[in-house]
mmCIF file of C-alpha atoms and ligand atoms in Angstrom:
data_model
loop_
_atom_site.group_PDB
_atom_site.id
_atom_site.type_symbol
_atom_site.label_atom_id
_atom_site.label_comp_id
_atom_site.label_asym_id
_atom_site.label_seq_id
_atom_site.Cartn_x
_atom_site.Cartn_y
_atom_site.Cartn_z
ATOM 1 C CA UNK A 1 80.015 104.980 111.166
ATOM 2 C CA UNK A 2 81.199 102.251 108.892
ATOM 3 C CA UNK A 3 84.438 103.177 106.617
ATOM 4 C CA UNK A 4 84.292 100.172 104.399
ATOM 5 C CA UNK A 5 82.132 96.748 104.260
ATOM 6 C CA UNK A 6 82.797 93.508 102.786
ATOM 7 C CA UNK A 7 79.005 91.944 101.834
ATOM 8 C CA UNK A 8 79.038 88.333 100.752
ATOM 9 C CA UNK A 9 82.632 88.622 99.235
ATOM 10 C CA UNK A 10 84.171 85.701 96.947
ATOM 11 C CA UNK A 11 87.488 86.303 95.079
ATOM 12 C CA UNK A 12 88.459 82.953 93.421
ATOM 13 C CA UNK A 13 91.330 82.804 91.326
ATOM 14 C CA UNK A 14 92.203 80.382 88.340
ATOM 15 C CA UNK A 15 89.203 78.332 86.701
ATOM 16 C CA UNK A 16 87.453 75.136 87.053
ATOM 17 C CA UNK A 17 88.940 72.397 89.328
ATOM 18 C CA UNK A 18 92.115 74.361 90.260
ATOM 19 C CA UNK A 19 90.180 77.315 91.272
ATOM 20 C CA UNK A 20 90.988 78.643 94.610
ATOM 21 C CA UNK A 21 88.786 80.613 96.883
ATOM 22 C CA UNK A 22 91.102 83.248 98.498
ATOM 23 C CA UNK A 23 88.379 84.796 100.067
ATOM 24 C CA UNK A 24 84.872 83.051 100.182
ATOM 25 C CA UNK A 25 81.517 84.740 101.137
ATOM 26 C CA UNK A 26 83.125 87.154 103.536
ATOM 27 C CA UNK A 27 80.675 89.798 105.204
ATOM 28 C CA UNK A 28 82.187 92.188 107.714
ATOM 29 C CA UNK A 29 82.363 95.951 108.567
ATOM 30 C CA UNK A 30 85.308 97.829 109.092
ATOM 31 C CA UNK A 31 84.495 100.578 111.579
ATOM 32 C CA UNK A 32 85.437 104.105 111.005
ATOM 33 C CA UNK A 33 88.462 105.937 113.418
ATOM 34 C CA UNK A 34 89.299 102.388 114.489
ATOM 35 C CA UNK A 35 92.572 100.196 114.026
ATOM 36 C CA UNK A 36 91.657 96.911 112.521
ATOM 37 C CA UNK A 37 93.327 93.796 112.521
ATOM 38 C CA UNK A 38 93.018 90.841 109.946
ATOM 39 C CA UNK A 39 94.305 88.239 111.717
ATOM 40 C CA UNK A 40 95.107 84.296 110.262
ATOM 41 C CA UNK A 41 97.946 82.478 108.874
ATOM 42 C CA UNK A 42 100.083 82.450 105.869
ATOM 43 C CA UNK A 43 97.317 82.031 103.093
ATOM 44 C CA UNK A 44 94.309 82.642 104.871
ATOM 45 C CA UNK A 45 93.311 85.496 102.250
ATOM 46 C CA UNK A 46 94.608 88.683 104.392
ATOM 47 C CA UNK A 47 96.330 90.255 101.431
ATOM 48 C CA UNK A 48 93.232 89.442 99.296
ATOM 49 C CA UNK A 49 91.010 91.295 101.410
ATOM 50 C CA UNK A 50 93.287 94.457 101.652
ATOM 51 C CA UNK A 51 93.635 94.472 97.854
ATOM 52 C CA UNK A 52 89.778 94.170 97.695
ATOM 53 C CA UNK A 53 89.479 97.104 100.260
ATOM 54 C CA UNK A 54 91.969 99.037 98.030
ATOM 55 C CA UNK A 55 90.541 98.330 94.773
ATOM 56 C CA UNK A 56 93.537 96.643 93.418
ATOM 57 C CA UNK A 57 91.601 93.665 93.259
ATOM 58 C CA UNK A 58 87.937 93.113 92.442
ATOM 59 C CA UNK A 59 85.552 90.355 94.131
ATOM 60 C CA UNK A 60 84.378 87.124 91.898
ATOM 61 C CA UNK A 61 81.229 87.931 93.418
ATOM 62 C CA UNK A 62 79.747 90.385 96.323
ATOM 63 C CA UNK A 63 80.205 93.846 96.844
ATOM 64 C CA UNK A 64 83.136 95.967 98.715
ATOM 65 C CA UNK A 65 81.842 99.491 99.914
ATOM 66 C CA UNK A 66 84.716 102.083 100.665
ATOM 67 C CA UNK A 67 83.554 105.467 102.201
ATOM 68 C CA UNK A 68 80.130 104.976 100.838
ATOM 69 C CA UNK A 69 81.068 103.930 97.397
ATOM 70 C CA UNK A 70 80.558 100.739 95.777
ATOM 71 C CA UNK A 71 84.052 99.948 94.342
ATOM 72 C CA UNK A 72 82.557 97.457 91.329
ATOM 73 C CA UNK A 73 80.766 100.574 90.002
ATOM 74 C CA UNK A 74 84.396 102.286 89.359
ATOM 75 C CA UNK A 75 86.213 101.963 86.172
ATOM 76 C CA UNK A 76 89.652 103.352 84.627
ATOM 77 C CA UNK A 77 90.162 107.125 85.647
ATOM 78 C CA UNK A 78 87.655 107.245 88.382
ATOM 79 C CA UNK A 79 89.181 103.795 89.712
ATOM 80 C CA UNK A 80 92.374 105.552 90.116
ATOM 81 C CA UNK A 81 91.371 108.740 91.119
ATOM 82 C CA UNK A 82 89.185 107.051 94.059
ATOM 83 C CA UNK A 83 92.377 105.351 95.173
ATOM 84 C CA UNK A 84 94.543 108.126 94.922
ATOM 85 C CA UNK A 85 91.866 110.538 97.504
ATOM 86 C CA UNK A 86 90.923 107.894 99.644
ATOM 87 C CA UNK A 87 93.084 104.979 100.118
ATOM 88 C CA UNK A 88 96.750 105.322 101.589
ATOM 89 C CA UNK A 89 98.987 101.967 101.410
ATOM 90 C CA UNK A 90 101.859 100.746 103.725
ATOM 91 C CA UNK A 91 103.640 97.627 102.283
ATOM 92 C CA UNK A 92 105.523 95.011 104.149
ATOM 93 C CA UNK A 93 108.734 95.942 101.604
ATOM 94 C CA UNK A 94 108.138 99.598 101.944
ATOM 95 C CA UNK A 95 107.748 100.393 98.210
ATOM 96 C CA UNK A 96 109.277 103.793 98.162
ATOM 97 C CA UNK A 97 110.556 105.271 94.674
ATOM 98 C CA UNK A 98 114.563 104.588 95.137
ATOM 99 C CA UNK A 99 115.467 107.634 93.061
ATOM 100 C CA UNK A 100 113.365 110.265 95.107
ATOM 101 C CA UNK A 101 114.420 111.561 98.140
ATOM 102 C CA UNK A 102 111.994 111.040 101.289
ATOM 103 C CA UNK A 103 110.617 114.460 100.546
ATOM 104 C CA UNK A 104 109.787 113.704 97.166
ATOM 105 C CA UNK A 105 108.193 110.378 98.131
ATOM 106 C CA UNK A 106 105.532 112.102 100.916
ATOM 107 C CA UNK A 107 105.086 114.599 98.354
ATOM 108 C CA UNK A 108 104.598 112.744 94.969
ATOM 109 C CA UNK A 109 100.736 111.556 95.843
ATOM 110 C CA UNK A 110 100.124 115.336 96.647
ATOM 111 C CA UNK A 111 101.549 116.335 93.203
ATOM 112 C CA UNK A 112 99.148 113.956 91.453
ATOM 113 C CA UNK A 113 96.321 115.102 92.980
ATOM 114 C CA UNK A 114 97.079 118.798 92.105
ATOM 115 C CA UNK A 115 98.030 120.075 95.551
ATOM 116 C CA UNK A 116 99.553 123.462 95.246
ATOM 117 C CA UNK A 117 103.286 123.801 95.841
ATOM 118 C CA UNK A 118 103.152 125.923 99.041
ATOM 119 C CA UNK A 119 100.556 123.331 100.689
ATOM 120 C CA UNK A 120 102.400 120.467 99.738
ATOM 121 C CA UNK A 121 105.624 121.894 101.302
ATOM 122 C CA UNK A 122 103.830 122.538 104.725
ATOM 123 C CA UNK A 123 101.933 119.247 104.577
ATOM 124 C CA UNK A 124 105.003 117.122 103.525
ATOM 125 C CA UNK A 125 107.142 118.820 106.633
ATOM 126 C CA UNK A 126 104.270 118.485 108.917
ATOM 127 C CA UNK A 127 103.607 114.427 108.053
ATOM 128 C CA UNK A 128 107.718 113.523 108.144
ATOM 129 C CA UNK A 129 107.592 115.414 111.517
ATOM 130 C CA UNK A 130 104.753 113.451 112.420
ATOM 131 C CA UNK A 131 106.435 110.185 112.025
ATOM 132 C CA UNK A 132 109.664 111.465 112.951
ATOM 133 C CA UNK A 133 112.027 111.595 110.046
ATOM 134 C CA UNK A 134 112.118 115.264 109.691
ATOM 135 C CA UNK A 135 115.786 115.205 109.640
ATOM 136 C CA UNK A 136 116.449 112.746 106.774
ATOM 137 C CA UNK A 137 114.075 114.567 104.312
ATOM 138 C CA UNK A 138 116.950 114.735 101.821
ATOM 139 C CA UNK A 139 117.995 111.404 101.908
ATOM 140 C CA UNK A 140 117.005 108.491 99.276
ATOM 141 C CA UNK A 141 115.513 105.472 100.549
ATOM 142 C CA UNK A 142 118.960 103.593 100.314
ATOM 143 C CA UNK A 143 120.121 105.914 102.351
ATOM 144 C CA UNK A 144 117.807 105.031 105.435
ATOM 145 C CA UNK A 145 117.171 102.128 107.733
ATOM 146 C CA UNK A 146 114.372 99.933 107.343
ATOM 147 C CA UNK A 147 112.364 101.318 110.196
ATOM 148 C CA UNK A 148 113.084 105.229 108.733
ATOM 149 C CA UNK A 149 111.920 103.597 105.286
ATOM 150 C CA UNK A 150 108.556 102.745 106.799
ATOM 151 C CA UNK A 151 108.211 106.057 108.550
ATOM 152 C CA UNK A 152 108.342 107.826 105.102
ATOM 153 C CA UNK A 153 106.241 105.186 103.627
ATOM 154 C CA UNK A 154 103.499 105.836 106.368
ATOM 155 C CA UNK A 155 104.012 109.698 106.045
ATOM 156 C CA UNK A 156 102.999 109.082 101.946
ATOM 157 C CA UNK A 157 100.436 106.738 102.696
ATOM 158 C CA UNK A 158 98.493 109.730 105.143
ATOM 159 C CA UNK A 159 99.589 112.212 102.646
ATOM 160 C CA UNK A 160 96.270 112.442 100.672
ATOM 161 C CA UNK A 161 94.563 112.488 104.125
ATOM 162 C CA UNK A 162 92.628 109.115 103.112
ATOM 163 C CA UNK A 163 89.379 107.353 104.665
ATOM 164 C CA UNK A 164 91.306 104.346 105.066
ATOM 165 C CA UNK A 165 94.763 103.379 105.499
ATOM 166 C CA UNK A 166 95.893 99.705 104.555
ATOM 167 C CA UNK A 167 98.945 98.326 105.882
ATOM 168 C CA UNK A 168 99.978 94.377 104.525
ATOM 169 C CA UNK A 169 102.110 93.173 107.400
ATOM 170 C CA UNK A 170 104.094 96.239 107.968
ATOM 171 C CA UNK A 171 106.089 94.934 110.411
ATOM 172 C CA UNK A 172 107.189 91.975 108.604
ATOM 173 C CA UNK A 173 110.490 93.109 107.585
ATOM 174 C CA UNK A 174 111.670 94.765 110.782
ATOM 175 C CA UNK A 175 113.243 93.338 113.777
ATOM 176 C CA UNK A 176 111.219 93.155 116.958
ATOM 177 C CA UNK A 177 111.988 96.712 118.504
ATOM 178 C CA UNK A 178 111.769 98.678 115.308
ATOM 179 C CA UNK A 179 108.630 96.817 114.679
ATOM 180 C CA UNK A 180 106.789 97.782 117.976
ATOM 181 C CA UNK A 181 108.259 101.297 117.556
ATOM 182 C CA UNK A 182 106.510 101.394 114.046
ATOM 183 C CA UNK A 183 102.893 99.946 115.628
ATOM 184 C CA UNK A 184 103.255 102.364 118.291
ATOM 185 C CA UNK A 185 103.623 105.245 116.103
ATOM 186 C CA UNK A 186 100.769 104.013 113.679
ATOM 187 C CA UNK A 187 98.436 103.906 116.532
ATOM 188 C CA UNK A 188 99.319 107.412 117.765
ATOM 189 C CA UNK A 189 98.732 108.980 114.199
ATOM 190 C CA UNK A 190 95.575 106.592 114.045
ATOM 191 C CA UNK A 191 94.342 108.377 116.974
ATOM 192 C CA UNK A 192 95.269 111.685 116.768
ATOM 193 C CA UNK A 193 93.981 112.297 112.954
ATOM 194 C CA UNK A 194 91.032 109.917 113.848
ATOM 195 C CA UNK A 195 91.722 107.881 110.556
ATOM 196 C CA UNK A 196 90.630 104.158 109.952
ATOM 197 C CA UNK A 197 93.706 101.909 109.963
ATOM 198 C CA UNK A 198 93.570 98.290 108.321
ATOM 199 C CA UNK A 199 96.407 95.624 109.037
ATOM 200 C CA UNK A 200 97.065 92.275 108.313
ATOM 201 C CA UNK A 201 99.363 90.697 110.569
ATOM 202 C CA UNK A 202 99.736 87.530 112.787
ATOM 203 C CA UNK A 203 102.165 89.647 115.106
ATOM 204 C CA UNK A 204 100.911 89.270 118.525
ATOM 205 C CA UNK A 205 102.195 92.845 118.994
ATOM 206 C CA UNK A 206 99.675 93.914 116.483
ATOM 207 C CA UNK A 207 96.973 91.959 117.999
ATOM 208 C CA UNK A 208 97.160 93.227 121.207
ATOM 209 C CA UNK A 209 97.036 97.004 120.399
ATOM 210 C CA UNK A 210 93.909 96.753 117.648
ATOM 211 C CA UNK A 211 90.503 98.117 118.505
ATOM 212 C CA UNK A 212 88.946 95.369 116.469
ATOM 213 C CA UNK A 213 90.383 91.656 115.276
ATOM 214 C CA UNK A 214 88.910 90.059 112.475
ATOM 215 C CA UNK A 215 90.001 86.807 112.631
ATOM 216 C CA UNK A 216 89.855 84.214 109.120
ATOM 217 C CA UNK A 217 90.984 80.907 108.286
ATOM 218 C CA UNK A 218 90.939 79.711 104.794
ATOM 219 C CA UNK A 219 89.307 82.726 103.621
ATOM 220 C CA UNK A 220 86.490 82.953 105.934
ATOM 221 C CA UNK A 221 86.031 85.122 108.740
ATOM 222 C CA UNK A 222 85.522 82.748 111.917
ATOM 223 C CA UNK A 223 85.113 85.543 114.788
ATOM 224 C CA UNK A 224 85.356 89.500 114.828
ATOM 225 C CA UNK A 225 86.499 90.778 118.445
ATOM 226 C CA UNK A 226 85.608 94.492 119.146
ATOM 227 C CA UNK A 227 87.732 95.938 122.068
ATOM 228 C CA UNK A 228 85.679 98.743 123.904
ATOM 229 C CA UNK A 229 88.534 101.062 125.302
ATOM 230 C CA UNK A 230 87.572 103.730 127.417
ATOM 231 C CA UNK A 231 88.501 106.415 125.379
ATOM 232 C CA UNK A 232 86.582 104.914 122.287
ATOM 233 C CA UNK A 233 82.988 105.299 121.894
ATOM 234 C CA UNK A 234 81.288 103.592 118.917
HETATM 235 P P1 ADP B 301 97.461 85.764 103.255
HETATM 236 O O1 ADP B 301 97.758 87.313 102.428
HETATM 237 O O2 ADP B 301 96.522 85.812 104.547
HETATM 238 O O3 ADP B 301 99.019 85.116 103.225
HETATM 239 P P2 ADP B 301 96.641 85.469 100.498
HETATM 240 O O4 ADP B 301 95.331 86.565 100.250
HETATM 241 O O5 ADP B 301 97.844 86.050 99.719
HETATM 242 O O6 ADP B 301 96.636 85.412 102.248
HETATM 243 O O7 ADP B 301 96.437 84.176 99.671
HETATM 244 C C1 ADP B 301 95.098 83.505 100.209
HETATM 245 C C2 ADP B 301 95.150 82.418 98.876
HETATM 246 O O8 ADP B 301 94.666 82.661 97.790
HETATM 247 C C3 ADP B 301 96.200 81.479 99.003
HETATM 248 O O9 ADP B 301 95.861 80.103 99.121
HETATM 249 C C4 ADP B 301 96.834 82.150 97.596
HETATM 250 O O10 ADP B 301 97.917 80.812 97.342
HETATM 251 C C5 ADP B 301 95.933 82.210 96.874
HETATM 252 N N1 ADP B 301 96.461 83.521 95.986
HETATM 253 C C6 ADP B 301 96.469 84.592 96.414
HETATM 254 N N2 ADP B 301 96.597 85.151 95.474
HETATM 255 C C7 ADP B 301 96.681 84.584 94.107
HETATM 256 C C8 ADP B 301 96.888 84.777 92.910
HETATM 257 N N3 ADP B 301 97.261 85.881 91.988
HETATM 258 N N4 ADP B 301 96.374 83.619 91.805
HETATM 259 C C9 ADP B 301 96.487 82.453 92.676
HETATM 260 N N5 ADP B 301 95.740 81.832 93.861
HETATM 261 C C10 ADP B 301 96.116 82.980 94.558
HETATM 262 MG MG1 MG B 302 99.668 88.316 102.742
#
């Protein structure tokens, strides 16, 4: 099963002689239920590829398909609705809403989707428990450590039970021990919930725990490694 696919995707920024191709003619499959890492040096196009998968950005040419949907056919409300239902984002800078508690940050996407208060309550408690911050539910982001904030951000990304969880260098702002704990947590959640995760990183710890690694340089895919672990059957 394919969770997402790039088909001859090019994303150019700027016009004329100064135009830069952040992504050049990329074709790649993201396999369902796998932990995929986009690996490459700074400026290689990782963030652009994640933004294209998350329908935050659009290709100059080519097609991106997520959960069977060609993203270029979606506009306006249909696009924001698709994003809210099918995509979870985890950012390098956590991006939690500072005035809301951990509980309210995780609840927010469910409120937007019209989920009932009772189900929101059960889901939010379950998610905060799964990421190990249930005891800090009432705290605001400013009252949590970086690692705890990233745990809340992971819970928020999972709330809508998305087809795809996207994380842009999620451990870049964490020390290596906290980063390792966050990677282990995401790995465990990805396995137990059979979700598809796509990360960008050049963190060797993340590369080691990946099922699939898509290596990119200068906006192009240079190689794809698919690691066959005994418990994962394609
Ligand atoms: P990475 O995340 O791997 O560091 P990016 O996807 O951010 O790479 O960037 C890839 C290339 O595209 C870089 O050369 C960057 O300068 C360029 N780029 C990215 N976003 C923009 C933008 N909004 N405007 C102009 N150039 C951009
Ligand atoms: Mg980036």
